[in-house]
Amino acid sequence: MNIGLWVVAGLVAAAFLFSGVFKLALSHEKYVAAQPWAGDAPRWAPRALGVLEVLGALGLVLPAAAGIAPVLVPIAATGLALVMAGAVALHLRRGEVPALVPSGVLLVLAAVVAWGRFGPYAF
């Protein structure tokens, strides 16, 4: 199960790293064209989420890999699960059903990592 949690954490980290860099790299106008929800949000929101996603992605892997403060792994996973819970709520409210699938999957996977690393498979 430990190896499975590492694999899931790595996949979740890769997804959030990609998503966060995407939010940080694009101009606000280009990001709104790609993700319409951002047009209704404050201008700073996508960048703030991008920073949280990049930090969360790093927090899923680096502390345990380096052996320094591995307790940060389940904390990062919990934070990313909360971000995805917000994304699911946003997409539900906006009626964006296709966007629920990736958000929901990432929510469940981040929650599994948090459960496993806080619980029976802690470092």
Backbone as a chain_set.jsonl record, in Angstrom:
{"seq": "MNIGLWVVAGLVAAAFLFSGVFKLALSHEKYVAAQPWAGDAPRWAPRALGVLEVLGALGLVLPAAAGIAPVLVPIAATGLALVMAGAVALHLRRGEVPALVPSGVLLVLAAVVAWGRFGPYAF", "coords": {"N": [[0.825, -1.2, 0.0], [2.029, 1.177, 0.639], [3.66, 1.755, -1.57], [1.673, 2.113, -3.469], [0.45, 4.443, -2.465], [2.572, 6.221, -2.829], [2.664, 6.255, -5.623], [0.11, 7.275, -6.275], [0.301, 9.76, -4.978], [2.379, 10.874, -6.476], [1.182, 11.057, -9.034], [-0.969, 12.794, -8.486], [0.489, 15.004, -7.644], [1.843, 15.637, -10.018], [-0.322, 16.361, -11.667], [-1.333, 18.607, -10.299], [0.91, 20.257, -10.328], [1.204, 20.764, -13.074], [-1.286, 22.052, -13.54], [-1.076, 24.261, -11.801], [1.203, 25.638, -12.788], [0.249, 26.246, -15.305], [-1.774, 28.086, -14.636], [-0.185, 30.113, -13.602], [1.542, 30.803, -15.669], [0.133, 31.743, -17.897], [-1.3, 34.739, -19.241], [-3.847, 36.773, -17.703], [-6.013, 37.212, -19.419], [-5.677, 35.231, -21.421], [-5.938, 32.993, -19.823], [-8.582, 33.2, -18.919], [-9.88, 32.873, -21.348], [-9.369, 30.19, -21.759], [-10.385, 29.001, -19.458], [-13.395, 29.602, -18.477], [-14.566, 30.146, -15.926], [-12.83, 31.766, -14.548], [-13.269, 34.33, -15.405], [-15.377, 35.279, -13.926], [-14.355, 35.367, -11.435], [-12.306, 37.073, -8.946], [-9.551, 38.979, -10.234], [-7.072, 38.2, -9.196], [-7.458, 35.617, -8.306], [-7.007, 33.178, -9.977], [-4.171, 33.172, -10.114], [-3.469, 33.033, -7.396], [-4.564, 30.53, -6.762], [-2.959, 29.022, -8.461], [-0.424, 29.302, -7.242], [-0.961, 28.013, -4.781], [-1.512, 25.449, -5.75], [0.938, 24.672, -6.933], [2.644, 24.762, -4.686], [1.339, 22.86, -3.101], [1.662, 20.572, -4.707], [4.438, 20.256, -4.624], [4.654, 19.825, -1.891], [3.479, 17.332, -1.616], [5.365, 15.488, -2.368], [8.149, 16.217, -1.982], [8.82, 16.577, 0.91], [8.685, 13.95, 2.035], [10.358, 12.532, 0.291], [12.791, 13.767, 0.726], [13.058, 13.28, 3.362], [12.635, 15.145, 5.29], [10.612, 16.616, 7.545], [8.24, 14.9, 6.986], [5.587, 14.914, 7.748], [4.343, 16.937, 6.486], [3.348, 15.975, 4.112], [0.695, 14.652, 4.31], [-0.646, 16.927, 5.147], [-0.366, 18.682, 2.997], [-1.76, 17.152, 1.112], [-4.331, 17.212, 2.208], [-4.868, 19.956, 2.02], [-4.881, 20.248, -0.785], [-7.04, 18.612, -1.393], [-9.073, 20.127, -0.241], [-8.952, 22.389, -1.895], [-9.834, 21.204, -4.26], [-12.393, 20.445, -3.469], [-13.575, 22.922, -3.312], [-13.394, 23.554, -6.031], [-15.108, 21.637, -7.155], [-17.531, 22.457, -6.006], [-17.739, 25.018, -7.167], [-17.918, 24.371, -9.932], [-20.263, 22.867, -9.922], [-22.117, 24.827, -9.129], [-21.947, 26.535, -11.313], [-22.904, 24.922, -13.274], [-21.223, 23.39, -14.836], [-20.806, 20.573, -15.881], [-19.013, 18.708, -17.271], [-16.535, 19.518, -16.223], [-16.579, 18.577, -13.68], [-15.66, 15.982, -13.471], [-12.674, 15.701, -13.697], [-12.044, 17.335, -11.498], [-13.401, 16.079, -9.395], [-12.162, 13.548, -9.404], [-9.49, 14.231, -8.762], [-9.975, 15.3, -6.226], [-10.819, 13.009, -4.787], [-8.513, 11.379, -5.034], [-6.529, 12.97, -3.77], [-7.636, 13.029, -1.219], [-7.43, 10.326, -0.547], [-4.645, 10.03, -0.375], [-4.177, 11.778, 1.788], [-5.651, 10.466, 3.82], [-4.266, 7.98, 3.918], [-1.634, 8.771, 4.597], [-1.954, 10.237, 6.951], [-3.049, 8.282, 8.472], [-2.982, 4.82, 8.531], [-0.633, 4.401, 7.042], [1.411, 6.174, 7.64], [4.42, 8.153, 7.592]], "CA": [[0.0, 0.0, 0.0], [2.927, 2.324, 0.674], [4.048, 2.054, -2.952], [0.477, 2.656, -4.106], [0.298, 5.836, -2.036], [3.6, 7.006, -3.515], [2.252, 6.413, -7.029], [-1.027, 8.205, -6.305], [0.815, 11.088, -4.623], [3.133, 11.372, -7.626], [0.235, 11.433, -10.092], [-1.677, 13.993, -8.038], [1.467, 16.099, -7.667], [2.067, 16.02, -11.423], [-1.515, 17.054, -12.16], [-1.417, 19.933, -9.693], [2.037, 21.052, -10.808], [0.818, 21.215, -14.413], [-2.383, 23.01, -13.425], [-0.588, 25.479, -11.167], [2.09, 26.35, -13.713], [-0.651, 26.755, -16.338], [-2.408, 29.293, -14.102], [0.83, 31.148, -13.377], [2.264, 31.165, -16.885], [-0.707, 32.457, -18.862], [-1.867, 36.037, -18.859], [-5.214, 36.634, -17.215], [-6.92, 37.143, -20.566], [-5.556, 33.911, -22.038], [-6.468, 31.99, -18.902], [-10.041, 33.321, -18.954], [-10.322, 32.264, -22.601], [-9.282, 28.734, -21.608], [-11.18, 28.592, -18.301], [-14.356, 30.701, -18.318], [-14.885, 30.472, -14.536], [-11.923, 32.803, -14.061], [-13.818, 35.624, -15.754], [-16.286, 35.688, -12.861], [-13.595, 35.413, -10.183], [-11.384, 38.214, -8.883], [-8.401, 38.846, -11.133], [-5.959, 37.553, -8.496], [-7.81, 34.259, -7.879], [-6.282, 32.097, -10.657], [-2.752, 33.157, -9.719], [-3.401, 32.535, -6.022], [-4.773, 29.087, -6.843], [-1.759, 28.451, -9.072], [0.618, 29.218, -6.212], [-1.361, 26.956, -3.852], [-1.38, 24.154, -6.415], [2.364, 24.343, -7.071], [3.16, 24.453, -3.348], [0.757, 21.582, -2.697], [2.307, 19.507, -5.482], [5.77, 20.054, -4.037], [4.463, 19.289, -0.554], [3.094, 15.926, -1.669], [6.481, 14.603, -2.692], [9.476, 16.592, -1.48], [9.153, 16.319, 2.314], [8.934, 12.526, 2.265], [11.52, 12.11, -0.499], [13.989, 14.306, 1.367], [13.094, 12.837, 4.749], [12.571, 16.327, 6.147], [9.23, 16.964, 7.896], [7.28, 14.18, 6.146], [4.212, 15.193, 8.182], [3.782, 17.909, 5.549], [2.704, 15.289, 2.984], [-0.763, 14.599, 4.454], [-1.17, 18.289, 5.259], [-0.481, 19.16, 1.613], [-2.842, 16.402, 0.465], [-5.586, 17.752, 2.738], [-5.051, 21.272, 1.404], [-5.266, 20.075, -2.189], [-8.409, 18.085, -1.399], [-9.961, 21.268, 0.019], [-8.989, 23.185, -3.128], [-10.684, 20.494, -5.215], [-13.777, 20.532, -2.989], [-14.021, 24.232, -3.788], [-13.559, 23.482, -7.487], [-16.332, 20.876, -7.414], [-18.654, 23.339, -5.663], [-17.803, 26.063, -8.191], [-18.403, 23.817, -11.193], [-21.67, 22.524, -9.721], [-22.888, 26.072, -9.122], [-21.949, 27.091, -12.667], [-23.482, 23.947, -14.196], [-20.156, 22.881, -15.717], [-20.77, 19.149, -15.561], [-17.783, 18.028, -17.701], [-15.399, 19.889, -15.37], [-16.696, 17.887, -12.397], [-14.941, 14.702, -13.485], [-11.29, 15.808, -13.232], [-12.012, 17.908, -10.151], [-13.818, 15.034, -8.462], [-11.119, 12.512, -9.337], [-8.364, 14.768, -7.987], [-10.435, 15.403, -4.849], [-10.776, 11.671, -4.187], [-7.121, 10.916, -4.938], [-5.847, 13.74, -2.719], [-8.185, 12.565, 0.058], [-6.844, 9.004, -0.274], [-3.274, 10.262, 0.101], [-4.27, 12.354, 3.134], [-6.068, 9.394, 4.719], [-3.2, 6.999, 4.067], [-0.445, 9.313, 5.251], [-2.308, 10.579, 8.333], [-3.513, 7.088, 9.153], [-2.243, 3.571, 8.668], [0.623, 4.352, 6.285], [2.159, 7.4, 7.919], [5.877, 7.998, 7.516]], "C": [[0.866, 1.259, 0.0], [3.338, 2.734, -0.74], [2.861, 2.647, -3.708], [0.241, 4.109, -3.733], [1.345, 6.735, -2.68], [3.2, 7.277, -4.965], [1.119, 7.42, -7.132], [-0.552, 9.616, -5.993], [1.6, 11.691, -5.783], [2.232, 11.822, -8.758], [-0.524, 12.706, -9.729], [-0.737, 15.199, -8.08], [1.713, 16.571, -9.099], [0.884, 16.802, -11.977], [-1.592, 18.471, -11.597], [-0.253, 20.823, -10.118], [1.725, 21.608, -12.194], [-0.244, 22.306, -14.331], [-1.913, 24.338, -12.834], [0.311, 26.292, -12.079], [1.277, 26.953, -14.85], [-1.293, 28.06, -15.879], [-1.407, 30.438, -13.95], [1.466, 31.653, -14.67], [1.432, 31.996, -17.853], [-1.112, 33.826, -18.333], [-3.312, 35.811, -18.424], [-6.196, 36.458, -18.377], [-6.874, 35.768, -21.235], [-6.126, 32.828, -21.13], [-7.997, 32.015, -18.892], [-10.594, 32.706, -20.239], [-10.324, 30.741, -22.501], [-10.199, 28.213, -20.509], [-12.185, 29.698, -17.961], [-14.692, 31.076, -16.879], [-14.047, 31.63, -14.028], [-12.419, 34.202, -14.406], [-14.758, 36.167, -14.693], [-15.585, 35.827, -11.513], [-12.756, 36.691, -10.137], [-10.134, 37.942, -9.718], [-7.24, 38.085, -10.497], [-6.215, 36.071, -8.209], [-7.069, 33.15, -8.644], [-4.803, 32.025, -10.267], [-2.585, 32.626, -8.294], [-3.606, 31.02, -5.999], [-3.566, 28.388, -7.464], [-0.631, 28.295, -8.075], [0.294, 28.093, -5.233], [-1.177, 25.574, -4.477], [0.078, 23.744, -6.575], [2.956, 23.977, -5.713], [2.618, 23.122, -2.843], [1.399, 20.411, -3.418], [3.695, 19.208, -4.922], [5.664, 19.413, -2.66], [4.028, 17.837, -0.52], [4.293, 14.996, -1.799], [7.767, 14.95, -1.951], [9.732, 16.296, -0.006], [9.473, 14.849, 2.59], [10.173, 12.052, 1.517], [12.814, 12.58, 0.14], [14.128, 13.832, 2.808], [13.067, 13.986, 5.741], [11.107, 16.704, 6.332], [8.203, 16.244, 7.019], [5.828, 14.36, 6.585], [3.548, 16.214, 7.257], [3.048, 17.245, 4.38], [1.188, 15.191, 3.184], [-1.399, 15.978, 4.625], [-1.355, 18.883, 3.864], [-1.624, 18.454, 0.891], [-4.205, 16.906, 0.938], [-5.881, 19.111, 2.12], [-5.487, 21.162, -0.04], [-6.672, 19.489, -2.309], [-9.412, 19.211, -1.138], [-10.072, 22.182, -1.206], [-9.916, 22.523, -4.143], [-12.14, 20.463, -4.764], [-14.37, 21.878, -3.408], [-14.259, 24.24, -5.288], [-14.835, 22.732, -7.852], [-17.554, 21.748, -7.129], [-18.832, 24.429, -6.72], [-18.401, 25.53, -9.489], [-19.867, 23.374, -11.078], [-22.552, 23.768, -9.808], [-22.996, 26.667, -10.524], [-22.558, 26.134, -13.69], [-22.484, 23.383, -15.186], [-19.903, 21.401, -15.416], [-19.487, 18.467, -16.053], [-16.575, 18.342, -16.817], [-15.448, 19.197, -14.015], [-15.845, 16.629, -12.343], [-13.49, 14.863, -13.042], [-11.191, 16.385, -11.819], [-12.373, 16.86, -9.108], [-12.774, 13.941, -8.3], [-9.933, 13.007, -8.515], [-8.737, 14.942, -6.52], [-10.319, 14.054, -4.151], [-9.338, 11.193, -4.015], [-6.341, 11.661, -3.861], [-6.344, 13.307, -1.342], [-7.629, 11.19, 0.437], [-5.418, 9.155, 0.24], [-3.296, 10.823, 1.524], [-4.646, 11.28, 4.144], [-4.917, 8.417, 4.98], [-2.008, 7.524, 4.839], [-0.712, 9.841, 6.658], [-2.56, 9.306, 9.138], [-2.55, 5.924, 9.126], [-0.891, 3.511, 7.965], [1.424, 5.623, 6.443], [3.663, 7.105, 7.843], [6.473, 7.881, 8.897]], "O": [[0.485, 2.283, -0.568], [3.36, 3.921, -1.066], [3.026, 3.578, -4.497], [-0.126, 4.92, -4.584], [1.053, 7.876, -3.037], [3.374, 8.386, -5.47], [1.155, 8.317, -7.975], [-0.952, 10.568, -6.664], [1.498, 12.89, -6.043], [2.484, 12.854, -9.38], [-0.701, 13.59, -10.568], [-1.131, 16.285, -8.505], [1.782, 17.773, -9.356], [1.069, 17.795, -12.679], [-1.88, 19.42, -12.325], [-0.427, 22.035, -10.252], [1.957, 22.788, -12.459], [-0.123, 23.352, -14.968], [-2.301, 25.407, -13.305], [0.19, 27.516, -12.135], [1.58, 28.053, -15.311], [-1.354, 29.027, -16.638], [-1.755, 31.601, -14.152], [1.882, 32.809, -14.749], [1.966, 32.857, -18.552], [-1.245, 34.029, -17.127], [-3.917, 34.786, -18.739], [-7.108, 35.634, -18.302], [-7.915, 35.207, -21.575], [-6.725, 31.863, -21.604], [-8.633, 30.961, -18.861], [-11.658, 32.087, -20.221], [-11.178, 30.077, -23.088], [-10.731, 27.108, -20.615], [-11.851, 30.631, -17.231], [-15.069, 32.22, -16.625], [-14.494, 32.393, -13.172], [-12.022, 35.168, -13.755], [-14.921, 37.381, -14.57], [-16.163, 36.348, -10.56], [-12.521, 37.318, -11.17], [-9.723, 36.792, -9.878], [-6.499, 37.396, -11.199], [-5.274, 35.34, -7.898], [-6.538, 32.244, -8.001], [-4.252, 30.936, -10.109], [-1.662, 31.859, -8.02], [-2.894, 30.309, -5.289], [-3.193, 27.292, -7.044], [0.048, 27.269, -8.06], [1.172, 27.302, -4.889], [-0.736, 24.639, -3.808], [0.415, 22.578, -6.369], [3.688, 22.993, -5.599], [3.348, 22.343, -2.23], [1.654, 19.371, -2.811], [4.076, 18.048, -4.768], [6.479, 18.564, -2.299], [4.189, 17.171, 0.503], [4.233, 13.84, -1.38], [8.402, 14.077, -1.361], [10.809, 15.79, 0.31], [10.43, 14.545, 3.303], [10.953, 11.259, 2.046], [13.821, 11.874, 0.102], [15.195, 13.966, 3.409], [13.436, 13.817, 6.903], [10.437, 17.074, 5.368], [7.381, 16.895, 6.375], [4.92, 13.985, 5.843], [2.324, 16.339, 7.25], [2.218, 17.881, 3.731], [0.445, 15.614, 2.298], [-2.566, 16.169, 4.282], [-2.375, 19.512, 3.582], [-2.371, 19.085, 0.143], [-5.135, 17.012, 0.139], [-7.018, 19.388, 1.739], [-6.369, 21.899, -0.481], [-7.411, 19.835, -3.23], [-10.482, 19.242, -1.748], [-11.152, 22.686, -1.515], [-10.695, 23.203, -4.811], [-13.038, 20.456, -5.605], [-15.532, 21.955, -3.809], [-15.211, 24.857, -5.768], [-15.562, 23.144, -8.756], [-18.5, 21.774, -7.916], [-19.958, 24.726, -7.12], [-19.283, 26.157, -10.077], [-20.625, 23.496, -12.041], [-23.591, 23.767, -10.468], [-24.026, 27.24, -10.878], [-22.713, 26.498, -14.856], [-22.869, 22.941, -16.269], [-18.913, 21.039, -14.781], [-18.909, 17.691, -15.292], [-15.681, 17.506, -16.681], [-14.465, 19.224, -13.275], [-15.363, 16.252, -11.275], [-13.092, 14.211, -12.077], [-10.342, 15.962, -11.034], [-11.728, 16.765, -8.063], [-12.53, 13.464, -7.191], [-9.425, 12.279, -7.662], [-7.889, 14.749, -5.65], [-9.78, 13.967, -3.048], [-8.984, 10.66, -2.964], [-5.574, 11.049, -3.118], [-5.557, 13.226, -0.399], [-7.385, 10.923, 1.613], [-5.027, 8.478, 1.191], [-2.516, 10.389, 2.372], [-4.032, 11.187, 5.207], [-4.634, 8.073, 6.127], [-1.428, 6.803, 5.651], [0.205, 9.89, 7.479], [-2.311, 9.265, 10.343], [-1.433, 6.021, 9.633], [-0.081, 2.637, 8.276], [2.046, 6.097, 5.492], [4.103, 5.968, 8.007], [7.689, 7.744, 9.035]]}, "num_chains": 1, "name": "protein.A"}
